[in-house]
Amino acid sequence: MAALLSEEDRKYLVDLFNKELESEVKILFFKSDNKDECQYCDITQQMLDELAETSEKINIETHDFNGEGELVEKYKVEMIPAILMLDKDGNDMRIRFYGVPSGYEFSTLIEDVIAVSKGGEVDLSEKTLEMLKEVDRPLKLQVFVTPTCPYCPRAVAMAQKLAMKSPYIQGEMVEANEFPELSMRYNVSSVPHIIINEGAGEFVGALPEDAFVEQVMSVLKGA
Amino acid sequence: MPMFNLSGLSNEPKEKNYDVIVVGAGPGGLTASIYARRAGLKTLVFERATEGGQITLTNMVEDYPGFSSISGEGLAEKFVDHAREFGVKFANEEVMEMSLDGDLKKIKTDMGNEYTAKVIVMATGSNPRKLGVPGEEEFANRGVSYCAVCDGSFFKDKEVVVVGGGDSAVEEGIYLSKIASKVRIIHRRDKLRAQKIVQERAFKIPNMEFIWDTVVTEIGGKDAVEYVTLKNVKSGETSKLETSGVFIYVGLVPNSELVKDLVDVDQSGFILTDEHMETNAKGVYAVGDVRKTVLRQVVTAAADGAIAGVDLTKYFD
């Protein structure tokens, strides 16, 4: 099969990872070999394999969604293809990619790899970090995207940065086209569309950090 | 279109002081940054979405010399790669506040970071103009869209309407005709403003229809868009048309909120500049769609950027 990453991009990533990666990053990939169940698992696998070749600090661990119930349960994997990341001590960094992180979302995946290798070091304002201390119960942020949406990666990145900085927050990318039933359930027709705690809150659009955090916190306060 | 696109990667700048800061990574801002870097200036570009600007929202670009046909995303990626190669830094942060007095300009971003530069280039572009009819806000995420490449796939085999008659309306209508079962273009005049070659292509598409001399007066439905109410501007006759999606392309509003009280702008908010692209504030430039100009194309934005990128070197002699 032809390589998914261009030679140029591959070189760029090799350089970038050489400079930026500190400790090892383990990527857990959940898939199924049944094409009817997971049309995009093969291509996701290939992309991850090519990614792993760009740095020895990136390790991919592939798991069967149907055959490894215990792990699926442990990490609460809901659909496939699913990608999640662990830091060097095996801690779940609470980020999820459901569907191929293709198109513009690929950049987000790369930024996550770098952030995880630095132990979850992300750029957030002091104010946001203060507010995150108030989070005391689980918050699931599902960011519905399409690969061709240039506004979407920033919303995914924001949700996942919050996740890396709060043990209660999970930040997920959901590729809307790959999961039409879920998209329909939440009436997704414009992206990015952010669903908080299964519909307890929602908003549309890539908001600046303050406004994004405010939306998330309003659900916490039951507003 | 590359399946895996890296143009959105930010360089995570730790450095906060620059010679030149460009706000907005569209063709205008990127060209200015390339020229500034070639002059040896330390240059940072802010982008709140993905680098490339509004062309990333366009399916195909066919009027940028050297490329008879290239995807908007593809062309944007080339601009970004070019800038990166020359050492331009990128930051995925949204600029929230600016102070433009004096020799050192200051910028505050949504992540709470503060940056300084001697020269600022405003390349913030424009946003789609709203139609301003009842239902538009209410259904903003329930069938009303301003971005066909983002949201088109949600309307597979459904009927949609496109409002407008310019290049964007017709080109994005053509893009949608490959996804939707039917595309109706609703235009308030009896002929299109779009380039001739685009019109001719559109008229040949079997599942595309045109509704002339007509405006949308309301967007309605229950949970999602179900219909639009139309009014013929000549006969005054009103009618209802069933549709699942409404794509709006009725012009642009400049993204000049940040500076409209700091530099001179026209009545619509477009930034006024001299022929060197400099505003009335010394060391503050404006390029591309956000500037008051007669044509808003990729090539004119790039040209603006080149002029600004060369002129601004006078502050470093």
XYZ file of C-alpha atoms in Angstrom:
540
model
C 0.000 0.000 0.000
C 1.257 3.472 -0.826
C 2.413 5.598 2.098
C -0.205 7.924 3.556
C 2.307 10.522 4.686
C 4.200 12.390 2.015
C 7.991 12.216 2.170
C 8.026 15.922 2.995
C 5.631 15.559 5.929
C 7.483 12.500 7.180
C 10.751 14.422 7.282
C 9.063 17.355 8.942
C 7.711 15.068 11.675
C 11.059 13.338 12.203
C 12.679 16.756 12.793
C 9.850 18.047 14.929
C 9.773 14.944 17.168
C 13.555 14.946 17.449
C 13.373 18.452 18.848
C 10.186 18.267 20.870
C 9.622 14.779 22.267
C 10.836 14.181 25.803
C 9.530 10.967 27.325
C 7.866 8.042 25.573
C 4.262 8.178 24.424
C 2.137 5.075 24.191
C -0.749 5.214 21.744
C -3.498 2.660 22.319
C -5.435 1.850 19.185
C -8.716 -0.081 19.335
C -9.972 -1.664 16.164
C -11.846 -4.519 14.545
C -10.771 -6.558 11.540
C -14.375 -6.756 10.395
C -14.700 -4.151 7.635
C -18.475 -3.940 8.027
C -17.987 -2.933 11.606
C -15.097 -0.563 11.012
C -14.568 0.785 7.551
C -11.738 3.085 8.605
C -9.757 0.891 11.000
C -7.238 -0.200 8.346
C -6.349 3.287 7.264
C -6.082 4.480 10.865
C -3.756 1.574 11.622
C -1.563 2.402 8.634
C -1.406 6.078 9.591
C -0.383 5.186 13.155
C 2.257 2.743 11.918
C 3.745 5.439 9.711
C 3.635 7.865 12.611
C 5.456 5.417 14.896
C 8.234 5.147 12.314
C 9.016 8.848 12.665
C 10.215 8.532 16.276
C 11.320 5.728 18.548
C 9.564 7.489 21.403
C 6.162 6.756 19.892
C 4.839 3.263 20.544
C 1.597 1.906 19.147
C -0.319 -0.830 20.934
C -3.157 -2.296 18.929
C -6.147 -3.926 20.613
C -9.197 -5.777 19.424
C -12.363 -3.893 20.345
C -14.438 -7.070 20.416
C -11.939 -9.506 21.904
C -10.438 -7.444 24.719
C -13.432 -6.478 26.777
C -11.454 -5.827 29.900
C -9.287 -3.133 28.307
C -12.264 -1.661 26.458
C -14.008 -1.427 29.816
C -10.952 -0.011 31.590
C -10.548 2.827 29.123
C -14.276 3.141 28.429
C -13.779 2.872 24.690
C -17.150 3.423 23.060
C -16.611 3.097 19.314
C -13.917 2.297 16.758
C -11.511 3.286 15.377
C -10.408 4.737 18.720
C -7.083 6.290 19.652
C -5.984 7.217 23.145
C -2.659 8.177 24.668
C -0.763 7.187 27.784
C 2.192 9.026 29.274
C 5.464 7.342 30.233
C 4.006 6.092 33.518
C 1.005 4.584 31.778
C -1.422 7.261 32.859
C -4.433 7.763 30.593
C -4.227 11.374 29.416
C -8.022 11.396 28.894
C -7.927 12.229 25.218
C -9.807 10.216 22.599
C -9.981 10.261 18.828
C -12.987 8.429 17.442
C -12.611 8.044 13.687
C -9.592 8.763 11.506
C -7.818 11.929 12.627
C -7.449 12.907 8.999
C -7.403 16.225 7.171
C -6.842 19.126 9.520
C -7.275 16.917 12.598
C -3.930 15.253 11.956
C -2.195 18.367 13.321
C -4.126 18.015 16.572
C -2.989 14.423 16.975
C 0.635 15.510 16.487
C 0.302 18.318 19.022
C -1.191 15.856 21.503
C 1.727 13.450 21.056
C 4.119 16.299 21.869
C 2.090 17.496 24.858
C 1.792 13.969 26.296
C 5.536 13.379 25.931
C 6.052 16.506 28.016
C 3.826 15.106 30.743
C 0.732 17.028 29.666
C 2.388 20.394 29.252
C -0.093 22.612 27.429
C -0.550 26.333 26.984
C -3.597 27.538 28.922
C -4.152 30.853 30.689
C -3.736 31.213 34.464
C -7.425 32.013 34.679
C -8.373 28.755 32.991
C -6.063 26.733 35.241
C -7.670 28.387 38.272
C -11.162 27.554 37.025
C -10.235 23.959 36.327
C -9.588 23.504 40.048
C -13.332 23.903 40.588
C -14.097 20.887 38.419
C -15.015 18.113 40.839
C -17.021 15.671 38.759
C -16.660 14.009 35.365
C -17.071 16.155 32.281
C -17.059 14.547 28.870
C -16.420 16.910 25.979
C -17.236 15.419 22.584
C -16.132 17.623 19.719
C -17.853 16.652 16.453
C -15.742 17.523 13.414
C -15.306 16.900 9.705
C -11.785 16.503 8.263
C -12.314 19.442 5.891
C -13.336 21.925 8.584
C -10.508 24.401 9.272
C -12.181 25.734 12.445
C -12.452 22.315 14.047
C -8.916 21.417 15.185
C -8.784 24.340 17.559
C -11.965 23.180 19.326
C -10.610 19.632 19.627
C -7.277 20.929 20.881
C -9.007 23.093 23.485
C -11.123 20.195 24.802
C -8.071 17.949 24.965
C -5.874 20.557 26.647
C -8.509 20.921 29.363
C -8.535 17.119 29.680
C -4.775 16.990 30.178
C -5.045 19.543 32.966
C -8.034 18.158 34.881
C -8.397 14.572 36.066
C -12.182 14.853 35.654
C -12.281 16.003 32.041
C -12.209 13.798 28.974
C -11.661 15.471 25.578
C -12.842 13.594 22.517
C -12.731 14.138 18.791
C -15.641 12.495 16.965
C -15.465 12.389 13.178
C -19.106 13.144 12.414
C -19.279 11.384 9.039
C -17.977 8.119 10.456
C -20.555 8.033 13.236
C -23.765 9.232 11.571
C -26.109 7.819 14.211
C -24.378 9.605 17.039
C -24.253 12.793 14.957
C -27.949 12.488 14.301
C -28.726 11.922 17.955
C -27.195 15.320 18.742
C -28.516 17.019 15.607
C -25.014 17.792 14.375
C -25.191 19.713 11.108
C -22.552 22.400 11.618
C -19.095 21.764 12.948
C -17.346 22.059 15.313
C -20.283 21.037 17.524
C -19.378 20.404 21.143
C -21.540 18.102 23.285
C -20.953 18.172 27.033
C -21.902 15.183 29.213
C -24.132 13.507 26.665
C -26.173 16.603 25.954
C -26.286 18.343 29.350
C -24.722 21.220 27.464
C -23.717 22.010 23.908
C -22.367 24.761 21.718
C -21.254 25.284 18.143
C -18.150 26.993 16.807
C -14.499 27.429 17.699
C -14.622 29.837 20.622
C -11.659 31.648 22.176
C -10.326 30.026 25.334
C -12.298 32.098 27.872
C -15.626 31.602 26.117
C -14.966 27.888 25.610
C -14.162 27.371 29.283
C -17.191 29.396 30.307
C -19.477 27.099 28.281
C -17.919 24.049 29.905
C -18.152 25.495 33.423
C -21.791 26.489 32.982
C -22.703 22.817 32.654
C -20.818 22.052 35.834
C -22.810 24.678 37.671
C -26.009 23.288 36.244
C -26.772 26.603 34.574
C -6.217 17.247 -1.104
C -3.768 15.592 1.274
C -5.495 13.063 3.498
C -3.356 14.100 6.438
C -2.749 17.827 6.632
C -0.105 19.355 8.872
C -0.654 23.025 8.049
C -2.405 23.657 11.360
C 0.626 22.798 13.494
C 1.696 25.644 15.701
C 5.379 26.156 16.534
C 4.527 26.835 20.173
C 6.531 30.048 20.446
C 8.106 30.647 23.828
C 9.617 33.883 22.582
C 7.288 36.821 23.194
C 9.093 39.706 21.496
C 9.190 40.094 17.731
C 10.071 42.575 15.024
C 6.872 41.914 13.119
C 3.600 40.342 14.229
C 1.050 39.412 11.598
C -2.523 38.809 12.758
C -4.163 36.261 10.466
C -2.573 33.510 8.363
C -4.394 33.937 5.054
C -2.666 34.694 1.737
C -2.153 38.367 2.659
C -0.678 37.755 6.096
C 1.487 34.852 4.946
C 2.926 36.829 2.048
C 3.746 39.739 4.356
C 5.448 37.290 6.735
C 7.521 35.761 3.912
C 8.777 39.191 2.803
C 9.474 40.232 6.400
C 11.484 37.060 7.020
C 13.426 37.548 3.797
C 14.402 40.941 5.170
C 15.778 39.120 8.210
C 13.040 40.196 10.614
C 11.818 38.031 13.484
C 8.249 37.324 12.490
C 5.273 35.719 14.241
C 1.888 34.972 12.692
C -1.261 34.501 14.807
C -4.072 32.314 13.543
C -7.242 31.520 15.469
C -8.447 28.769 13.106
C -6.239 26.755 10.750
C -3.426 28.463 8.876
C -4.408 29.353 5.316
C -7.344 31.634 5.967
C -10.614 31.722 4.081
C -9.302 29.860 1.040
C -9.397 26.730 3.181
C -13.182 27.129 2.994
C -13.114 27.083 -0.799
C -13.345 23.833 -2.671
C -11.339 24.866 -5.740
C -9.254 27.923 -6.623
C -8.903 28.543 -10.359
C -7.800 32.159 -10.572
C -4.450 32.197 -8.820
C -1.740 32.386 -11.505
C 0.402 29.304 -11.828
C -2.391 26.973 -10.720
C -5.159 26.441 -13.265
C -6.990 24.421 -10.642
C -5.985 23.705 -7.063
C -7.986 22.951 -3.924
C -8.237 25.864 -1.500
C -6.718 23.627 1.147
C -3.863 22.651 -1.175
C -2.993 26.233 -2.060
C -3.192 27.272 1.587
C -0.802 24.479 2.505
C 1.709 25.708 -0.088
C 1.546 29.233 1.336
C 2.055 27.914 4.871
C 4.934 25.597 3.874
C 6.595 28.478 2.085
C 6.372 30.728 5.155
C 7.609 27.934 7.440
C 10.566 27.246 5.207
C 11.717 30.833 5.689
C 11.410 30.535 9.455
C 8.126 32.282 10.157
C 6.726 31.289 13.575
C 3.055 30.470 14.087
C 0.870 30.694 17.160
C -2.625 29.208 17.339
C -3.961 31.836 19.650
C -6.708 34.379 19.238
C -5.678 38.005 19.653
C -8.051 39.630 22.148
C -6.515 43.053 22.805
C -4.031 45.336 21.108
C -2.285 48.520 22.025
C -0.815 50.262 19.028
C 0.611 53.476 20.486
C 4.279 54.205 20.421
C 7.172 52.248 18.996
C 6.433 48.988 20.765
C 2.972 47.522 20.032
C 1.449 45.100 22.539
C -0.832 42.140 21.978
C -2.809 40.006 24.447
C -4.194 36.611 23.421
C -6.981 34.356 24.636
C -4.412 32.121 26.335
C -3.363 35.013 28.496
C -0.037 35.492 26.721
C 1.429 38.923 25.981
C 3.529 39.656 22.927
C 5.280 42.737 21.573
C 6.402 43.869 18.126
C 7.599 47.017 16.433
C 5.325 46.468 13.454
C 1.864 44.931 13.253
C 0.253 43.659 10.066
C -3.519 43.228 10.309
C -4.497 40.405 7.977
C -7.640 39.342 9.794
C -9.757 38.887 6.672
C -13.489 38.848 6.625
C -16.383 36.707 7.747
C -19.552 35.716 5.894
C -22.267 38.340 6.108
C -25.469 37.200 7.801
C -28.700 37.299 5.893
C -30.540 38.946 8.783
C -33.860 37.112 8.490
C -35.992 35.396 11.148
C -34.851 31.827 11.799
C -31.254 32.395 10.743
C -29.938 32.566 14.328
C -32.323 29.948 15.663
C -31.269 27.364 13.086
C -27.608 28.435 12.938
C -26.510 24.918 13.857
C -29.601 23.112 12.630
C -29.346 23.419 8.886
C -28.097 26.963 8.327
C -24.435 27.046 7.324
C -21.824 29.435 5.988
C -19.272 26.753 5.144
C -20.073 24.164 2.474
C -16.790 22.270 2.795
C -17.264 21.991 6.577
C -20.916 21.014 6.697
C -21.815 19.782 3.198
C -21.483 16.125 4.123
C -24.425 16.362 6.538
C -26.712 16.982 3.550
C -25.973 13.867 1.537
C -28.929 13.118 -0.755
C -30.953 15.956 0.732
C -32.228 19.132 -0.909
C -30.476 22.373 -0.069
C -30.625 26.013 -1.092
C -27.758 28.441 -1.563
C -28.464 32.132 -1.078
C -26.428 34.570 -3.185
C -25.210 35.069 -6.734
C -21.477 35.811 -6.516
C -18.457 33.571 -7.017
C -18.696 31.975 -3.592
C -22.412 31.185 -3.863
C -22.120 29.556 -7.273
C -18.822 27.748 -6.663
C -19.978 26.315 -3.354
C -23.331 25.469 -4.976
C -21.418 23.402 -7.529
C -19.534 21.678 -4.707
C -22.806 20.910 -2.914
C -24.413 19.527 -6.107
C -22.071 16.533 -5.805
C -23.362 15.740 -2.323
C -26.963 16.945 -2.134
C -29.755 15.544 -4.285
C -30.742 19.034 -5.379
C -29.245 22.511 -5.058
C -31.350 25.612 -5.633
C -29.564 28.918 -5.909
C -31.695 31.799 -4.741
C -30.579 35.164 -6.067
C -32.174 38.549 -5.678
C -31.324 39.629 -9.247
C -32.074 38.120 -12.664
C -28.472 37.262 -13.406
C -25.435 36.044 -11.511
C -22.446 38.154 -10.476
C -20.139 35.124 -10.527
C -17.357 34.859 -13.142
C -18.657 33.740 -16.556
C -16.735 30.477 -16.590
C -18.233 29.519 -13.230
C -21.749 30.410 -14.378
C -21.455 28.309 -17.520
C -20.361 25.334 -15.488
C -23.244 25.773 -13.057
C -25.900 26.028 -15.789
C -24.897 22.590 -17.060
C -25.419 20.794 -13.761
C -28.606 18.704 -13.890
C -29.457 18.829 -10.186
C -28.930 22.573 -9.907
C -31.764 25.073 -10.279
C -31.913 28.843 -10.134
C -34.602 30.934 -8.534
C -34.212 34.487 -9.842
C -35.355 37.870 -8.497
C -36.033 36.274 -5.154
C -35.036 36.853 -1.557
C -35.353 34.602 1.481
C -37.575 36.260 4.087
C -37.660 33.518 6.708
C -36.019 30.214 7.627
C -38.351 27.831 9.441
C -38.825 24.351 10.839
C -39.231 22.448 14.090
C -35.994 20.860 15.367
C -34.092 21.613 12.178
C -34.570 23.624 9.001
C -37.579 22.412 7.034
C -38.391 25.307 4.727
C -37.562 28.819 3.584
C -40.101 31.503 2.795
C -39.365 33.286 -0.476
C -40.438 36.588 -1.907
C -40.177 37.551 -5.542
C -38.827 41.111 -5.554
C -40.518 41.966 -8.878
C -43.997 40.518 -8.409
C -44.059 40.684 -4.614
C -45.390 37.138 -4.604
C -44.441 34.958 -1.629
C -43.997 31.205 -1.491
C -42.670 28.420 0.700
C -39.915 26.040 -0.372
C -39.047 22.833 1.473
C -35.346 22.366 2.150
C -33.045 20.679 4.674
C -30.145 23.071 4.388
C -29.566 26.777 3.804
C -26.064 27.850 2.742
C -25.562 31.591 2.891
C -23.066 33.469 0.667
C -24.213 37.086 0.579
C -20.989 38.983 1.002
C -18.402 39.649 3.646
C -17.953 41.704 6.783
C -14.420 42.746 7.753
C -12.862 41.292 10.902
C -11.722 44.671 12.166
C -13.343 44.655 15.629
C -9.930 44.558 17.310
C -8.673 47.780 15.780
C -11.697 49.718 14.600
C -11.242 52.265 17.362
C -7.455 52.372 16.984
C -7.051 52.993 13.244
C -9.206 54.636 10.587
C -11.885 52.425 9.044
C -14.666 53.125 6.535
C -18.413 52.971 7.336
C -18.482 49.212 6.842
C -15.432 48.658 9.024
C -12.854 48.035 6.292
C -9.431 49.364 7.326
C -8.145 52.393 5.412
C -4.512 52.386 4.283
C -2.198 54.403 2.065
C -0.664 52.900 -1.070
C 2.007 51.217 1.080
C -0.734 49.390 3.030
C 0.064 51.426 6.138
C -2.799 52.700 8.288
C -2.905 56.105 9.968
C -1.169 54.479 12.973
C 2.572 54.383 12.383
C 3.918 50.861 12.011
C 0.452 49.322 11.672
C -0.395 47.808 8.286
C -3.506 46.184 6.849
C -3.610 43.687 3.965
C -6.136 41.490 2.164
C -9.878 41.241 2.757
C -9.938 43.402 5.871
C -8.586 46.395 3.932
C -10.711 48.809 1.953
C -9.934 47.731 -1.578
C -11.625 47.177 -4.943
C -11.007 43.450 -5.367
C -10.807 40.663 -2.796
C -8.994 37.719 -4.336
C -6.114 35.483 -3.235
C -3.823 37.257 -5.684
C -4.708 40.763 -4.471
C -4.295 39.762 -0.831
C -0.866 38.327 -1.634
C 0.056 41.522 -3.495
C -1.012 43.622 -0.495
C 1.155 41.431 1.696
C 4.197 41.917 -0.522
C 3.827 45.703 -0.505
C 3.427 45.819 3.274
C 6.216 43.285 3.821
C 8.663 45.448 1.908
C 7.514 48.838 3.202
C 7.670 47.826 6.860
C 11.424 47.251 6.615
C 11.813 51.054 6.844
C 11.226 50.732 10.604
C 14.334 48.579 10.941
C 16.865 50.532 8.891
